[in-house]
């Protein structure tokens, strides 16, 4: 498949967006800036990365949980509310979820309902036409399931109720449910499995474990875009990293700033740009 070269866009990322990053550029602002710069098919790929935010809003609005609306999604609150009343223009997996919830008569949030939506979501993105994006979502799912399984063992939760199961994750889930948790069992299924297991088993709090898992995800992105110089994969990776830094900015400003500085440092290593764009200390 022919891939469009985004040399000007990617080479210009620090120049175009560095000041915005300093003053709080969000993944949403970056996404909006891409709409006119990417080929339509590539922009649709970028939007897939924001569907988890839409999933969060769908659950909140459908079950009236009272959670604040997440403005990082692709869809506005008014649009989502209208779609819940009369589903028509949402991604297919969301329409399937709403139909399922209606048929089952589910009116309140439950773990089963949340897992149903996540299962449909991962089945949907596992069919992404971009191989990098497809593999990213599968890596994210398998990593999540592995970390979840280890937490279930620690806190004595029933593992089978917490794992997200799709065809592409069946081997990993089978190993997890069988308590076969040695890193070598996962070598062919999960990149960095040994590191994920090690950091998940360390006796630190959940926040520290999440921080370490996000660092592994960051390393995965670096490794899997190393030879993607001016393609959509580089831009997709950049969005994911912005979402990681944005999350830690909210949870832990110091960690968020460190990840953001790392992202900018990596860009500076690849592309030279004026001194006035250096990070203010």
Tab-separated table of C-alpha atoms in Angstrom:
chain	number	residue	atom	x	y	z
A	1	UNK	CA	0.000	0.000	0.000
A	2	UNK	CA	1.292	3.467	-0.893
A	3	UNK	CA	2.160	5.580	2.119
A	4	UNK	CA	2.154	9.336	2.014
A	5	UNK	CA	5.398	11.018	3.013
A	6	UNK	CA	4.898	13.564	5.789
A	7	UNK	CA	8.442	14.903	5.729
A	8	UNK	CA	7.495	18.559	6.152
A	9	UNK	CA	4.999	17.851	8.919
A	10	UNK	CA	7.210	15.522	10.966
A	11	UNK	CA	10.436	17.440	10.451
A	12	UNK	CA	8.560	20.542	11.554
A	13	UNK	CA	6.914	19.098	14.656
A	14	UNK	CA	9.198	20.788	17.198
A	15	UNK	CA	8.991	24.141	15.435
A	16	UNK	CA	5.251	24.032	14.993
A	17	UNK	CA	4.220	22.582	18.325
A	18	UNK	CA	7.013	23.095	20.809
A	19	UNK	CA	5.783	26.389	22.190
A	20	UNK	CA	2.292	24.931	22.474
A	21	UNK	CA	3.755	22.003	24.372
A	22	UNK	CA	5.363	24.425	26.799
A	23	UNK	CA	2.081	26.198	27.408
A	24	UNK	CA	-0.024	23.062	27.628
A	25	UNK	CA	-0.691	21.661	24.156
A	26	UNK	CA	-3.060	18.731	24.475
A	27	UNK	CA	-3.398	15.638	22.296
A	28	UNK	CA	-6.755	17.072	21.190
A	29	UNK	CA	-5.167	20.317	20.011
A	30	UNK	CA	-2.590	18.314	18.101
A	31	UNK	CA	-5.289	16.122	16.552
A	32	UNK	CA	-7.259	19.169	15.439
A	33	UNK	CA	-4.144	20.683	13.874
A	34	UNK	CA	-3.645	17.484	11.861
A	35	UNK	CA	-7.056	17.457	10.213
A	36	UNK	CA	-5.949	19.591	7.295
A	37	UNK	CA	-2.426	18.151	7.114
A	38	UNK	CA	-3.113	14.440	6.873
A	39	UNK	CA	-4.681	12.450	4.085
A	40	UNK	CA	-8.292	11.668	5.073
A	41	UNK	CA	-7.566	7.962	5.596
A	42	UNK	CA	-4.594	8.774	7.823
A	43	UNK	CA	-6.598	11.260	9.860
A	44	UNK	CA	-9.163	8.515	10.492
A	45	UNK	CA	-6.314	6.401	11.875
A	46	UNK	CA	-5.346	9.221	14.230
A	47	UNK	CA	-8.939	9.441	15.482
A	48	UNK	CA	-8.855	5.767	16.492
A	49	UNK	CA	-6.415	6.690	19.245
A	50	UNK	CA	-9.083	8.864	20.883
A	51	UNK	CA	-11.831	6.239	20.900
A	52	UNK	CA	-10.939	5.090	24.455
A	53	UNK	CA	-11.969	8.570	25.623
A	54	UNK	CA	-15.251	8.183	23.756
A	55	UNK	CA	-15.732	4.777	25.395
A	56	UNK	CA	-15.346	6.406	28.804
A	57	UNK	CA	-17.959	9.004	27.917
A	58	UNK	CA	-20.348	6.429	26.483
A	59	UNK	CA	-20.317	4.417	29.713
A	60	UNK	CA	-20.693	7.521	31.844
A	61	UNK	CA	-23.607	8.966	29.882
A	62	UNK	CA	-25.406	5.678	29.331
A	63	UNK	CA	-25.298	4.678	32.985
A	64	UNK	CA	-25.392	8.212	34.413
A	65	UNK	CA	-22.338	7.641	36.625
A	66	UNK	CA	-21.848	11.349	37.257
A	67	UNK	CA	-18.310	11.344	35.922
A	68	UNK	CA	-17.154	14.550	34.244
A	69	UNK	CA	-17.349	14.450	30.456
A	70	UNK	CA	-13.957	13.735	28.908
A	71	UNK	CA	-13.387	16.382	26.261
A	72	UNK	CA	-10.542	14.418	24.680
A	73	UNK	CA	-12.853	12.162	22.698
A	74	UNK	CA	-13.830	12.485	19.069
A	75	UNK	CA	-17.477	13.249	19.878
A	76	UNK	CA	-19.118	16.089	21.776
A	77	UNK	CA	-21.354	15.493	24.773
A	78	UNK	CA	-24.430	16.684	22.877
A	79	UNK	CA	-23.713	14.329	19.996
A	80	UNK	CA	-23.111	11.375	22.306
A	81	UNK	CA	-26.315	12.028	24.248
A	82	UNK	CA	-28.264	12.142	20.990
A	83	UNK	CA	-26.705	8.889	19.817
A	84	UNK	CA	-27.591	7.120	23.045
A	85	UNK	CA	-31.204	8.129	22.468
A	86	UNK	CA	-31.189	7.205	18.782
A	87	UNK	CA	-28.029	5.229	17.841
A	88	UNK	CA	-27.053	5.663	14.204
A	89	UNK	CA	-23.766	7.447	13.555
A	90	UNK	CA	-21.346	5.914	16.062
A	91	UNK	CA	-18.645	3.348	15.226
A	92	UNK	CA	-20.092	-0.109	14.716
A	93	UNK	CA	-18.763	-1.551	17.955
A	94	UNK	CA	-20.497	1.200	19.969
A	95	UNK	CA	-23.775	0.524	18.185
A	96	UNK	CA	-23.385	-3.174	19.020
A	97	UNK	CA	-22.745	-2.318	22.646
A	98	UNK	CA	-25.801	-0.077	22.921
A	99	UNK	CA	-27.955	-2.772	21.313
A	100	UNK	CA	-26.535	-5.369	23.724
A	101	UNK	CA	-27.164	-3.154	26.770
A	102	UNK	CA	-30.746	-2.508	25.650
A	103	UNK	CA	-31.475	-6.172	24.944
A	104	UNK	CA	-29.990	-7.221	28.279
A	105	UNK	CA	-31.902	-4.508	30.137
A	106	UNK	CA	-28.722	-3.185	31.726
A	107	UNK	CA	-29.341	0.180	33.353
A	108	UNK	CA	-26.404	0.535	35.752
A	109	UNK	CA	-22.657	0.405	35.342
A	110	UNK	CA	-21.035	-2.936	36.018
A	111	UNK	CA	-17.657	-4.506	35.374
A	112	UNK	CA	-19.336	-6.887	32.951
A	113	UNK	CA	-20.768	-3.985	30.931
A	114	UNK	CA	-17.457	-2.147	30.852
A	115	UNK	CA	-15.610	-5.286	29.774
A	116	UNK	CA	-18.215	-5.901	27.073
A	117	UNK	CA	-17.555	-2.473	25.569
A	118	UNK	CA	-13.786	-2.911	25.809
A	119	UNK	CA	-14.016	-6.328	24.172
A	120	UNK	CA	-16.000	-4.914	21.255
A	121	UNK	CA	-13.555	-2.019	21.004
A	122	UNK	CA	-10.454	-4.204	20.817
A	123	UNK	CA	-12.113	-6.485	18.287
A	124	UNK	CA	-12.804	-3.371	16.219
A	125	UNK	CA	-9.282	-1.899	16.351
A	126	UNK	CA	-7.706	-5.332	15.813
A	127	UNK	CA	-9.018	-4.883	12.287
A	128	UNK	CA	-7.216	-1.575	11.747
A	129	UNK	CA	-5.759	-1.322	8.254
A	130	UNK	CA	-2.513	0.172	9.536
A	131	UNK	CA	-0.246	-2.594	10.838
A	132	UNK	CA	1.602	-0.396	13.334
A	133	UNK	CA	-1.662	0.804	14.862
A	134	UNK	CA	-3.131	-2.696	14.929
A	135	UNK	CA	-0.060	-4.070	16.702
A	136	UNK	CA	-0.047	-1.140	19.134
A	137	UNK	CA	-3.622	-1.818	20.239
A	138	UNK	CA	-2.902	-5.552	20.608
A	139	UNK	CA	0.246	-4.805	22.609
A	140	UNK	CA	-1.741	-2.437	24.816
A	141	UNK	CA	-4.463	-5.063	25.369
A	142	UNK	CA	-2.063	-7.904	26.135
A	143	UNK	CA	-0.032	-5.674	28.445
A	144	UNK	CA	-3.213	-4.619	30.232
A	145	UNK	CA	-4.333	-8.221	30.624
A	146	UNK	CA	-0.943	-9.324	31.930
A	147	UNK	CA	-0.787	-6.508	34.492
A	148	UNK	CA	-4.426	-7.147	35.452
A	149	UNK	CA	-3.763	-10.848	35.988
A	150	UNK	CA	-0.844	-10.115	38.303
A	151	UNK	CA	-2.975	-7.650	40.276
A	152	UNK	CA	-5.766	-10.225	40.534
A	153	UNK	CA	-3.315	-12.678	42.044
A	154	UNK	CA	-2.082	-10.061	44.508
A	155	UNK	CA	-5.553	-9.008	45.613
A	156	UNK	CA	-7.294	-12.383	45.161
A	157	UNK	CA	-9.764	-11.228	42.529
A	158	UNK	CA	-11.343	-13.682	40.104
A	159	UNK	CA	-9.105	-13.248	37.101
A	160	UNK	CA	-11.557	-14.470	34.478
A	161	UNK	CA	-13.942	-11.592	35.257
A	162	UNK	CA	-11.291	-8.939	34.691
A	163	UNK	CA	-9.515	-10.036	31.502
A	164	UNK	CA	-10.536	-8.702	28.095
A	165	UNK	CA	-10.764	-11.630	25.714
A	166	UNK	CA	-10.605	-11.412	21.931
A	167	UNK	CA	-9.293	-13.945	19.429
A	168	UNK	CA	-5.924	-12.241	19.135
A	169	UNK	CA	-5.384	-12.363	22.918
A	170	UNK	CA	-6.574	-15.949	23.449
A	171	UNK	CA	-3.098	-17.464	23.819
A	172	UNK	CA	-2.047	-14.875	26.397
A	173	UNK	CA	-5.293	-15.226	28.318
A	174	UNK	CA	-5.002	-19.004	28.341
A	175	UNK	CA	-1.540	-18.735	29.872
A	176	UNK	CA	-2.751	-16.228	32.439
A	177	UNK	CA	-5.770	-18.257	33.483
A	178	UNK	CA	-3.504	-21.270	33.826
A	179	UNK	CA	-1.169	-19.289	36.118
A	180	UNK	CA	1.695	-19.819	33.690
A	181	UNK	CA	3.324	-16.498	34.436
A	182	UNK	CA	7.000	-17.039	33.652
A	183	UNK	CA	8.293	-14.399	31.194
A	184	UNK	CA	9.517	-17.007	28.712
A	185	UNK	CA	5.943	-18.190	28.126
A	186	UNK	CA	5.068	-14.788	26.668
A	187	UNK	CA	8.137	-14.126	24.526
A	188	UNK	CA	6.291	-14.691	21.241
A	189	UNK	CA	3.140	-12.873	22.334
A	190	UNK	CA	4.075	-9.748	24.286
A	191	UNK	CA	7.114	-7.554	23.615
A	192	UNK	CA	8.864	-6.562	26.871
A	193	UNK	CA	6.928	-9.261	28.752
A	194	UNK	CA	9.808	-9.864	31.154
A	195	UNK	CA	9.934	-6.178	32.058
A	196	UNK	CA	6.168	-5.940	32.450
A	197	UNK	CA	6.141	-8.892	34.833
A	198	UNK	CA	9.114	-7.545	36.768
A	199	UNK	CA	7.670	-4.070	37.345
A	200	UNK	CA	4.225	-5.500	38.118
A	201	UNK	CA	5.676	-7.741	40.795
A	202	UNK	CA	7.756	-5.050	42.476
A	203	UNK	CA	6.319	-4.060	45.854
A	204	UNK	CA	5.434	-0.500	44.880
A	205	UNK	CA	2.092	1.271	44.896
A	206	UNK	CA	-0.278	1.142	41.935
A	207	UNK	CA	0.699	4.599	40.717
A	208	UNK	CA	4.357	3.628	40.526
A	209	UNK	CA	3.481	0.430	38.699
A	210	UNK	CA	1.396	2.360	36.163
A	211	UNK	CA	4.248	4.796	35.658
A	212	UNK	CA	6.640	1.932	34.965
A	213	UNK	CA	4.216	0.279	32.552
A	214	UNK	CA	3.841	3.556	30.658
A	215	UNK	CA	7.632	3.760	30.388
A	216	UNK	CA	7.629	0.288	28.807
A	217	UNK	CA	4.938	1.439	26.364
A	218	UNK	CA	7.134	4.432	25.525
A	219	UNK	CA	10.060	2.085	24.799
A	220	UNK	CA	7.790	-0.071	22.628
A	221	UNK	CA	6.851	2.964	20.553
A	222	UNK	CA	10.487	3.951	20.125
A	223	UNK	CA	11.437	0.469	18.994
A	224	UNK	CA	8.546	0.105	16.572
A	225	UNK	CA	8.910	3.487	14.878
A	226	UNK	CA	12.699	3.505	14.650
A	227	UNK	CA	12.651	2.946	10.885
A	228	UNK	CA	9.523	5.028	10.260
A	229	UNK	CA	10.977	8.405	9.436
A	230	UNK	CA	8.326	10.505	7.739
A	231	UNK	CA	5.243	8.327	7.714
A	232	UNK	CA	1.916	8.282	9.518
A	233	UNK	CA	3.356	5.797	12.038
A	234	UNK	CA	5.622	8.503	13.437
A	235	UNK	CA	2.660	10.819	13.881
A	236	UNK	CA	0.533	8.115	15.513
A	237	UNK	CA	3.345	7.359	17.940
A	238	UNK	CA	3.650	11.054	18.709
A	239	UNK	CA	-0.059	11.244	19.577
A	240	UNK	CA	0.214	8.237	21.900
A	241	UNK	CA	3.187	9.814	23.675
A	242	UNK	CA	1.313	13.077	24.070
A	243	UNK	CA	-1.565	11.156	25.642
A	244	UNK	CA	0.854	9.477	28.048
A	245	UNK	CA	2.421	12.769	29.112
A	246	UNK	CA	-0.996	14.415	29.358
A	247	UNK	CA	-2.256	11.711	31.683
A	248	UNK	CA	0.706	12.099	34.001
A	249	UNK	CA	0.399	15.873	33.908
A	250	UNK	CA	-3.016	15.378	35.501
A	251	UNK	CA	-1.988	12.635	37.911
A	252	UNK	CA	1.537	13.690	38.715
A	253	UNK	CA	2.834	16.993	37.375
A	254	UNK	CA	6.489	16.157	38.059
A	255	UNK	CA	6.304	12.855	36.172
A	256	UNK	CA	4.291	14.422	33.371
A	257	UNK	CA	6.825	17.182	32.919
A	258	UNK	CA	9.650	14.649	32.878
A	259	UNK	CA	7.937	12.579	30.180
A	260	UNK	CA	7.145	15.705	28.181
A	261	UNK	CA	10.761	16.848	28.385
A	262	UNK	CA	11.852	13.379	27.251
A	263	UNK	CA	9.537	13.577	24.247
A	264	UNK	CA	10.900	16.996	23.286
A	265	UNK	CA	14.488	15.836	23.869
A	266	UNK	CA	13.936	12.916	21.506
A	267	UNK	CA	12.615	15.265	18.855
A	268	UNK	CA	15.616	17.555	19.316
A	269	UNK	CA	17.927	14.591	18.818
A	270	UNK	CA	16.306	13.829	15.479
A	271	UNK	CA	15.848	17.371	14.187
A	272	UNK	CA	17.717	20.580	14.798
A	273	UNK	CA	15.658	23.636	15.640
A	274	UNK	CA	16.292	27.145	17.006
A	275	UNK	CA	17.648	27.699	20.515
A	276	UNK	CA	14.658	29.840	21.491
A	277	UNK	CA	12.582	26.673	21.540
A	278	UNK	CA	14.580	25.155	24.397
A	279	UNK	CA	12.637	24.244	27.535
A	280	UNK	CA	12.397	27.019	30.083
A	281	UNK	CA	13.726	25.792	33.422
